PDB file of C-alpha atoms in Angstrom:
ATOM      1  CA  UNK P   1      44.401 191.818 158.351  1.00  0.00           C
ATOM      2  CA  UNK P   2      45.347 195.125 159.615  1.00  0.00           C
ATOM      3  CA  UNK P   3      44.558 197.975 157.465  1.00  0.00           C
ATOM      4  CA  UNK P   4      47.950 199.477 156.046  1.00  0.00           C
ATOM      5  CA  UNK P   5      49.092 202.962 157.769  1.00  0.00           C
ATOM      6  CA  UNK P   6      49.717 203.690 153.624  1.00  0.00           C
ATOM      7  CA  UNK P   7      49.083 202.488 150.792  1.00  0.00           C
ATOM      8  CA  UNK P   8      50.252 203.557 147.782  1.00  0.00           C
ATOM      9  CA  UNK P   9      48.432 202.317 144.283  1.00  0.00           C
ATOM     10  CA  UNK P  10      49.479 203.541 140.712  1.00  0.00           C
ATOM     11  CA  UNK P  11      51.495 206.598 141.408  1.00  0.00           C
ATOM     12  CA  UNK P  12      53.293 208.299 139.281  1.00  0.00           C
ATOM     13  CA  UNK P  13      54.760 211.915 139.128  1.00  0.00           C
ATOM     14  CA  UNK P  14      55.294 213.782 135.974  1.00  0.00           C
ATOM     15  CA  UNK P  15      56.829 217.478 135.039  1.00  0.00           C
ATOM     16  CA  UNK P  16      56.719 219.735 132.643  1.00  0.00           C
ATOM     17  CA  UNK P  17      58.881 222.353 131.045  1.00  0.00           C
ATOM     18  CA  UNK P  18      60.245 223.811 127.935  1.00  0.00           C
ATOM     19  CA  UNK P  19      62.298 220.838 127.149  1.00  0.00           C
ATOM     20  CA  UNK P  20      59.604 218.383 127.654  1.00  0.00           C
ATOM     21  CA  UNK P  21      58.073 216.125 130.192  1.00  0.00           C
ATOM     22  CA  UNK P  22      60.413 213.927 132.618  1.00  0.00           C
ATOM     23  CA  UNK P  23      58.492 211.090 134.553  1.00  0.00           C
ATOM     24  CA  UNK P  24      59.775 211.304 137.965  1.00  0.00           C
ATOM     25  CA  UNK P  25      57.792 208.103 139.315  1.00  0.00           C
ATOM     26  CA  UNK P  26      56.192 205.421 137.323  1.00  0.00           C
ATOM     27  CA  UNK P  27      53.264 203.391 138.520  1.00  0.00           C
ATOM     28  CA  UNK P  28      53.927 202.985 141.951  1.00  0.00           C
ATOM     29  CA  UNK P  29      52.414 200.174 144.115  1.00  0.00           C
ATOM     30  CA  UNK P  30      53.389 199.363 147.880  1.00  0.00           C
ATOM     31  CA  UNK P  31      51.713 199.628 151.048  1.00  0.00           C
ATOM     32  CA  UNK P  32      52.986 200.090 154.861  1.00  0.00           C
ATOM     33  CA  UNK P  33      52.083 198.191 157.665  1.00  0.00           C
ATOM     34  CA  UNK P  34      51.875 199.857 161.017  1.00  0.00           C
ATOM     35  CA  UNK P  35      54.788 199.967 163.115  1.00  0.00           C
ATOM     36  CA  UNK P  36      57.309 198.940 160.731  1.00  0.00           C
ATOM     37  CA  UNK P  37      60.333 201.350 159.700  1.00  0.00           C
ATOM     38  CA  UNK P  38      61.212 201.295 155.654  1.00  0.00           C
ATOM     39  CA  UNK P  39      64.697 202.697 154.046  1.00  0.00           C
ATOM     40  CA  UNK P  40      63.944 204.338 150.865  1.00  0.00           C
ATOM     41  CA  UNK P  41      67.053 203.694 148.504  1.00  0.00           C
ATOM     42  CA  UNK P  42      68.819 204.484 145.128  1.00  0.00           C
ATOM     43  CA  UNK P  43      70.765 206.654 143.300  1.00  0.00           C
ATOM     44  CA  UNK P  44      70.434 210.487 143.701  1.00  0.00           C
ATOM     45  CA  UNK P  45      67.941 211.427 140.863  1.00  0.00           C
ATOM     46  CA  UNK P  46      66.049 208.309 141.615  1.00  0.00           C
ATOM     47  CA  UNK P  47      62.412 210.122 142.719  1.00  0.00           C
ATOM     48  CA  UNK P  48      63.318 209.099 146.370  1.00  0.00           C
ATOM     49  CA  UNK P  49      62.636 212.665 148.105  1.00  0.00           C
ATOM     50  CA  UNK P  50      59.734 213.357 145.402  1.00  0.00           C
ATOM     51  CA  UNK P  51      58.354 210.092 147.151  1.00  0.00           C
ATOM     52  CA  UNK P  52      58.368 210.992 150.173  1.00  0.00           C
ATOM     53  CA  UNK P  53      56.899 214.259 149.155  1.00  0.00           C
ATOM     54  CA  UNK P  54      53.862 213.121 148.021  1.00  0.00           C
ATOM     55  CA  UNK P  55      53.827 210.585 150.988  1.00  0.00           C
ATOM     56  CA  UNK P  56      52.974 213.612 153.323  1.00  0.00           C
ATOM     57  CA  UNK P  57      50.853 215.243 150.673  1.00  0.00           C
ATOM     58  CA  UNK P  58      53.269 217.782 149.993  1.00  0.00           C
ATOM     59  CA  UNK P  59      53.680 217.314 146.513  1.00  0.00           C
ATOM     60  CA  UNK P  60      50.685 215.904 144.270  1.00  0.00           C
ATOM     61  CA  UNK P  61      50.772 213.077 141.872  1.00  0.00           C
ATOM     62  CA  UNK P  62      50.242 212.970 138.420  1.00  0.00           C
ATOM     63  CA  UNK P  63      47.750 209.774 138.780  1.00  0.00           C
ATOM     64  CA  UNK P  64      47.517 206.990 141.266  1.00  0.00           C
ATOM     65  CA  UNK P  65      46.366 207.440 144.861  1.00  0.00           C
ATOM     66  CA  UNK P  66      47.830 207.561 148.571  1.00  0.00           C
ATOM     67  CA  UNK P  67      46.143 206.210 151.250  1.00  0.00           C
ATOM     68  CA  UNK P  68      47.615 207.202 154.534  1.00  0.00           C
ATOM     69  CA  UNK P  69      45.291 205.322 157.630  1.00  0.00           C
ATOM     70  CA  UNK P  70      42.727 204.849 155.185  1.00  0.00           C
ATOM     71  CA  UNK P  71      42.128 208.077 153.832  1.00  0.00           C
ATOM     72  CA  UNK P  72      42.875 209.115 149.995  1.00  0.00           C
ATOM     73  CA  UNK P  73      44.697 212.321 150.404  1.00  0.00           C
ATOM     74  CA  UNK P  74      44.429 213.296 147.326  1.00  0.00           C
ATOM     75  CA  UNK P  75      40.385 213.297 147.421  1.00  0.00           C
ATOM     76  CA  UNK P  76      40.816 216.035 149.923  1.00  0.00           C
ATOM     77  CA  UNK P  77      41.828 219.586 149.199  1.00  0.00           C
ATOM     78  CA  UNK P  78      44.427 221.511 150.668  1.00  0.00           C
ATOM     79  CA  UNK P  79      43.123 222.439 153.917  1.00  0.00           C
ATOM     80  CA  UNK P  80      41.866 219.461 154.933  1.00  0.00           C
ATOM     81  CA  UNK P  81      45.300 217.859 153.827  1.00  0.00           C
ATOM     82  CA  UNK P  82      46.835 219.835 155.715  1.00  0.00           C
ATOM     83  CA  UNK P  83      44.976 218.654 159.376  1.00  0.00           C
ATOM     84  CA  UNK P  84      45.824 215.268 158.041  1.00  0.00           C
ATOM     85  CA  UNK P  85      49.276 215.959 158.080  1.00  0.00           C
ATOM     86  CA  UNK P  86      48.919 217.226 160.902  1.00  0.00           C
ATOM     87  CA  UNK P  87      47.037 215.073 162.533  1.00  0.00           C
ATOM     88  CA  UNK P  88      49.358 212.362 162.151  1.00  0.00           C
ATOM     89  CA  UNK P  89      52.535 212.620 159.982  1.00  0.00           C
ATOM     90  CA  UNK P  90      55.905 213.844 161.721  1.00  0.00           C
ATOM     91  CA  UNK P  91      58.757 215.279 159.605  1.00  0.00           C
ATOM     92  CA  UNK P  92      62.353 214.956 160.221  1.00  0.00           C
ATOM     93  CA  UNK P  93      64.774 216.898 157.920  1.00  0.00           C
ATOM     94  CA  UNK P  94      68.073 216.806 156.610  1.00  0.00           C
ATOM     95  CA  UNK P  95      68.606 220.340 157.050  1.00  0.00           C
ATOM     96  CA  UNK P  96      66.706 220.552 160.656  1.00  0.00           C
ATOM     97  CA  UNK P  97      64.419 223.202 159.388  1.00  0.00           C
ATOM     98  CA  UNK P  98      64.190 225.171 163.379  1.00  0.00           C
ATOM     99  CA  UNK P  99      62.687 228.145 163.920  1.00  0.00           C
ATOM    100  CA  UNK P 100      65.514 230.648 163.966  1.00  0.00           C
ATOM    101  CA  UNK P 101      64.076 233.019 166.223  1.00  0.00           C
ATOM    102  CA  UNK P 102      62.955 229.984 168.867  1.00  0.00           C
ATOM    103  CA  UNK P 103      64.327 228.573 171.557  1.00  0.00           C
ATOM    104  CA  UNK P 104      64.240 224.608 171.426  1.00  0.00           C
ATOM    105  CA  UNK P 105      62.021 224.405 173.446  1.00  0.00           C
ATOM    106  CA  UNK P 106      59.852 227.076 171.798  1.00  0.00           C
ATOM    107  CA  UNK P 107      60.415 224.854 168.835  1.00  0.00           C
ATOM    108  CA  UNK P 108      59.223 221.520 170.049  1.00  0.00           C
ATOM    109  CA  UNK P 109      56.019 223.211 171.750  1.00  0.00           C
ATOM    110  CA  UNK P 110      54.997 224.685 167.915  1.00  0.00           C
ATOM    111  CA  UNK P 111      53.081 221.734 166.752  1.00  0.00           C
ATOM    112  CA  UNK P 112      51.627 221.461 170.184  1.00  0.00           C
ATOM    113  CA  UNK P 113      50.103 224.771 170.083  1.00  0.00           C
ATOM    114  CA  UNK P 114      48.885 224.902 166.837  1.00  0.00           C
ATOM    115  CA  UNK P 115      47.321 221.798 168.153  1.00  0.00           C
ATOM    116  CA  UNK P 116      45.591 223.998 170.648  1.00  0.00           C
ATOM    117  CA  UNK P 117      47.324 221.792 173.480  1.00  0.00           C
ATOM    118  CA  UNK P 118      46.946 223.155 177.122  1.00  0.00           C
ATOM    119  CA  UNK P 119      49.897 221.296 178.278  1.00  0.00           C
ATOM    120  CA  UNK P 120      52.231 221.842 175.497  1.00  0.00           C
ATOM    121  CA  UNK P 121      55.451 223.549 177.519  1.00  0.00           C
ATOM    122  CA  UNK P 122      55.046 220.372 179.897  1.00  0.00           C
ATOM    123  CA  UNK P 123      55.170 217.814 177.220  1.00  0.00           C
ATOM    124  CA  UNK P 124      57.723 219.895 174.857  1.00  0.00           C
ATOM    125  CA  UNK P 125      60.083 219.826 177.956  1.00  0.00           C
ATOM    126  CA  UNK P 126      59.609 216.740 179.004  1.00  0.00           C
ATOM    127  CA  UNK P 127      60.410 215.160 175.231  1.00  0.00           C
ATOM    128  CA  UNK P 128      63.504 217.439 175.153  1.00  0.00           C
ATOM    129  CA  UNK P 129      64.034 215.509 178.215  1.00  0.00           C
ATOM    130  CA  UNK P 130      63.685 212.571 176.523  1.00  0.00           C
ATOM    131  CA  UNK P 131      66.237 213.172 173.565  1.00  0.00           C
ATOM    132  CA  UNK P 132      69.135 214.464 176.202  1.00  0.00           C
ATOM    133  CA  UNK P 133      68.223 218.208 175.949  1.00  0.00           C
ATOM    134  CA  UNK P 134      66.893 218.548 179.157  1.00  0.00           C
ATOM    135  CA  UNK P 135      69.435 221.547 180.210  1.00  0.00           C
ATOM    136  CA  UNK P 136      69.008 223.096 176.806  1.00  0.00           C
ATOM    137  CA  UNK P 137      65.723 224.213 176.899  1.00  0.00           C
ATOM    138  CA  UNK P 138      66.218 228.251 176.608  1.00  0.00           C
ATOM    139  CA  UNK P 139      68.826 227.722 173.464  1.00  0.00           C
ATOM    140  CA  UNK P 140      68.242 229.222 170.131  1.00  0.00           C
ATOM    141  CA  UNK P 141      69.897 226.810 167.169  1.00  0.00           C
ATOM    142  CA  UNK P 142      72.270 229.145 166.431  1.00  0.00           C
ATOM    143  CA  UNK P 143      74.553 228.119 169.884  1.00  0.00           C
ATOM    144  CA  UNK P 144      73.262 224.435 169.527  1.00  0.00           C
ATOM    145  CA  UNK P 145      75.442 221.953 167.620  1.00  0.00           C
ATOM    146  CA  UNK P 146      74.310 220.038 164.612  1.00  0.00           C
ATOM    147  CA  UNK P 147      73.386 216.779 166.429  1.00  0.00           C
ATOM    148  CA  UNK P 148      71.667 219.099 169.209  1.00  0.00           C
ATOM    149  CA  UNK P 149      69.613 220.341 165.875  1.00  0.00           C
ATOM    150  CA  UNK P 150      68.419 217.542 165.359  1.00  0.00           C
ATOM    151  CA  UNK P 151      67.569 216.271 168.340  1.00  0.00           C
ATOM    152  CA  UNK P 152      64.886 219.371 168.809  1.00  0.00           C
ATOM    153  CA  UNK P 153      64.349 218.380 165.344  1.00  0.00           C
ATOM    154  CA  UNK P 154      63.527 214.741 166.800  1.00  0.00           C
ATOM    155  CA  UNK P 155      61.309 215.891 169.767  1.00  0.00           C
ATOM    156  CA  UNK P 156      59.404 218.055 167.478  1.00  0.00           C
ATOM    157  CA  UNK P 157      58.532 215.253 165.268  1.00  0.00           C
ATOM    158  CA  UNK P 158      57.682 213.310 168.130  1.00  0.00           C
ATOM    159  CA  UNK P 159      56.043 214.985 170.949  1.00  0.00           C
ATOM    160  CA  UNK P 160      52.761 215.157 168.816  1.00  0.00           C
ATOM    161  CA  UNK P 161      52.563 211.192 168.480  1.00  0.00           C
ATOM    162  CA  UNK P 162      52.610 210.914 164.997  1.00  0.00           C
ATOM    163  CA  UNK P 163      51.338 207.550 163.513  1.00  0.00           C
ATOM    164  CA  UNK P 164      53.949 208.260 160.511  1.00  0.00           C
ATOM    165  CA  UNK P 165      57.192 209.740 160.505  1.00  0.00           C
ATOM    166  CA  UNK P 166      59.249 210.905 157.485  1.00  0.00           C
ATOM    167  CA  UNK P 167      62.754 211.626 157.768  1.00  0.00           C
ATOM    168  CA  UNK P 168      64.163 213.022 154.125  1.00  0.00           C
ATOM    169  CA  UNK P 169      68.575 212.303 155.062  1.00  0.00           C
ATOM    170  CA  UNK P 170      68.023 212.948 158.263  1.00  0.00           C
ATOM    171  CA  UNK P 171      72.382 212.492 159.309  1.00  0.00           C
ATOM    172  CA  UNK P 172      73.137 213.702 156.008  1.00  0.00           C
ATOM    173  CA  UNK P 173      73.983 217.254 157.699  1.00  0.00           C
ATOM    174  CA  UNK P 174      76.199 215.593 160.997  1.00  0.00           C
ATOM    175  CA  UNK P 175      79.715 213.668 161.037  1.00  0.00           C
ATOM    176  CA  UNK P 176      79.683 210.122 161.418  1.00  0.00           C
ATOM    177  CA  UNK P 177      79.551 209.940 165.181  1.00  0.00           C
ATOM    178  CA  UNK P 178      76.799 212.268 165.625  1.00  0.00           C
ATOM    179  CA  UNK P 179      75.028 210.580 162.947  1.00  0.00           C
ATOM    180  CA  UNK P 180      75.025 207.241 164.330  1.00  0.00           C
ATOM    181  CA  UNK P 181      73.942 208.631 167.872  1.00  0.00           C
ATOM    182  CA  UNK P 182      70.906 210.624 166.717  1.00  0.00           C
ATOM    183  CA  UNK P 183      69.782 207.621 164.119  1.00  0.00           C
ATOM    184  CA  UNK P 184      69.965 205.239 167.746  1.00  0.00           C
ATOM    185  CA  UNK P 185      67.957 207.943 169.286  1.00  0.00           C
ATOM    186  CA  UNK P 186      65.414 208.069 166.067  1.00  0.00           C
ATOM    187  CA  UNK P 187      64.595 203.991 166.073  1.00  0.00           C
ATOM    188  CA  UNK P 188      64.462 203.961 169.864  1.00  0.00           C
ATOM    189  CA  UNK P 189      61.526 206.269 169.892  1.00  0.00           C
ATOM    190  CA  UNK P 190      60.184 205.028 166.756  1.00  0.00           C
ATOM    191  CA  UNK P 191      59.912 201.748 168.906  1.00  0.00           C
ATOM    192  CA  UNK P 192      58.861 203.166 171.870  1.00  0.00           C
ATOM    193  CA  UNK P 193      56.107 205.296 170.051  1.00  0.00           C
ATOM    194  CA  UNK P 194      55.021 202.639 168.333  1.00  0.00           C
ATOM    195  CA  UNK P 195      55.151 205.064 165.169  1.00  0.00           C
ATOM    196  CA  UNK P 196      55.951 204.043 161.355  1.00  0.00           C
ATOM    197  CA  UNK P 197      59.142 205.228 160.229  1.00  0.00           C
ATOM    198  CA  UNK P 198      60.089 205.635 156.738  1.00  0.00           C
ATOM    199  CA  UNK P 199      63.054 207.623 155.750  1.00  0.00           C
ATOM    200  CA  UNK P 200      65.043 207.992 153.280  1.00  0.00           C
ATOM    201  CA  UNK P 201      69.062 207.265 153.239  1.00  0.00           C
ATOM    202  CA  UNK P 202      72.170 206.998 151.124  1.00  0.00           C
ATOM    203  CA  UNK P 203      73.512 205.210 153.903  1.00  0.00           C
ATOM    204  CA  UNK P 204      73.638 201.195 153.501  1.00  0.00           C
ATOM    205  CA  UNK P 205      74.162 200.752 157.595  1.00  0.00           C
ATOM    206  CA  UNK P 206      71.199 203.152 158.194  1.00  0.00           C
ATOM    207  CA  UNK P 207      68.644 201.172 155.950  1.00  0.00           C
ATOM    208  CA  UNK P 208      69.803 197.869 156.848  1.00  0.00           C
ATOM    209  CA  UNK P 209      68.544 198.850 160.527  1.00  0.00           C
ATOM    210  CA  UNK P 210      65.095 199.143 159.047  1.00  0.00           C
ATOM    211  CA  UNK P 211      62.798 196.034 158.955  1.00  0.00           C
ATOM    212  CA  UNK P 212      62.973 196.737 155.151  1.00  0.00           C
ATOM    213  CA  UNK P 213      64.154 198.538 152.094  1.00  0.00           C
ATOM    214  CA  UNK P 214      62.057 199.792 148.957  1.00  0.00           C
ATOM    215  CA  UNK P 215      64.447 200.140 146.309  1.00  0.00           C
ATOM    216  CA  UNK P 216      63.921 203.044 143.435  1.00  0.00           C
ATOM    217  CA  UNK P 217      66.081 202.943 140.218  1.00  0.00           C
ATOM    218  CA  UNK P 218      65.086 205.884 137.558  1.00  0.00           C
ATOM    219  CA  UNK P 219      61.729 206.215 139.637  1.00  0.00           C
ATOM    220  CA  UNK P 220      61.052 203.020 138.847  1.00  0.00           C
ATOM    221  CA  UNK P 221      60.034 200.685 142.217  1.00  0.00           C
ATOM    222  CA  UNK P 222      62.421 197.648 142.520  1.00  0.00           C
ATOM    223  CA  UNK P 223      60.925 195.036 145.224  1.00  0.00           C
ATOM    224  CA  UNK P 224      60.967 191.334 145.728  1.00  0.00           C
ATOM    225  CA  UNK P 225      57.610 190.385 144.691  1.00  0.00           C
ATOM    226  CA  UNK P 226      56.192 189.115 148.672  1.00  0.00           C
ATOM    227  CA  UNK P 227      57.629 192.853 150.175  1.00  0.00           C
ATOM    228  CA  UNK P 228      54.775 195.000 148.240  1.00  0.00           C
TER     229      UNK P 228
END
């Protein structure tokens, strides 16, 4: 069989403070295959975005391991993380998270160049392109609408090929409308790419587009036994 894009074995999350310590996740186990796009559900509170977190090796778990293409993140410092994540994980964000003082297309050629890619303004411009920005090119975010935020938000993710793409609410910013447009825009690529998608939703008509759900209830995993 295929080796999983991740796999996830044991994981749980605790924190600490002056009133105690509050499990976030407890003893995690599912893996990924490639390709495939996941909804991660529940409640708010439910250790869905703490997840996801430690998905991209942004957070770090309090035991257990996460292998993304093979490779235990968490055997690897920060640095070398880091050009993991890089390497191969796209973000999408509820919030956008632009580059204020960029254009959009300054923003979707970032990655690129930290990359050290030659032909990054071709292949930033050409994904803006893609996602319907093609005249928008020399706009800050400030005069772009929300949807249009997200869309650079989409080619960023994108244009650097990412094997794995995590998108934390990403149409829990836009109206309805927009919402649906931009989450048609997000599987088409994710099926064009050939990418993993895993995101995580409130929205019932959003996760029942994905191939599959993972269900967390008080950080607790909640799958039919032949989905893990």
């Amino acid at each position: 069989m295929t080796e999983p894009i991740i796999a996830v074995e044991r994981l749980t999350k605790r924190v600490t403070d002056s009133t105690g310590t509050l499990t976030i996740l407890h003893d995690i186990d599912f893996a990924l295959a490639r390709r495939e796009s996941v909804a991660i559900v529940g409640a708010s509170g439910s250790g869905k975005s703490t997840l996801l977190s430690i998905l991209a090796g942004l957070d770090t778990p309090t035991a257990g391991t996460v292998r993304l293409d093979g490779v235990d993140l968490f055997a690897l410092d920060e640095d070398r993380r880091a050009a993991v994540r890089a390497a191969k994980v796209g973000f999408v964000f509820q919030s956008f998270q632009l580059m204020a003082n960029l254009t959009a297309l300054e923003n979707v050629m970032l990655p690129l160049e930290l990359q050290g890619r030659p032909d990054a303004r071709q292949r930033a411009a050409a994904m803006l392109e893609r996602v319907g920005l093609g005249q928008r090119l020399g706009h800050y975010p400030r005069v772009l609408s929300g949807g249009e935020q997200q869309r650079v938000a989409l080619a960023r993710a994108f244009v650097v090929e990412p094997e794995l793409l995590l998108a934390d609410e990403p149409t829990g910013s836009l109206d309805f409308a927009t919402g649906e447009t931009v989450m048609d825009l997000m599987f088409s690529l994710n099926r064009e790419r050939g990418t993993t998608l895993v995101l995580v939703t409130h929205d019932r008509g959003i996760a029942a587009r994905c191939d599959r759900q993972i269900r967390l209830e008080a950080g607790r995993l909640m799958l039919p036994a032949e989905a893990v």
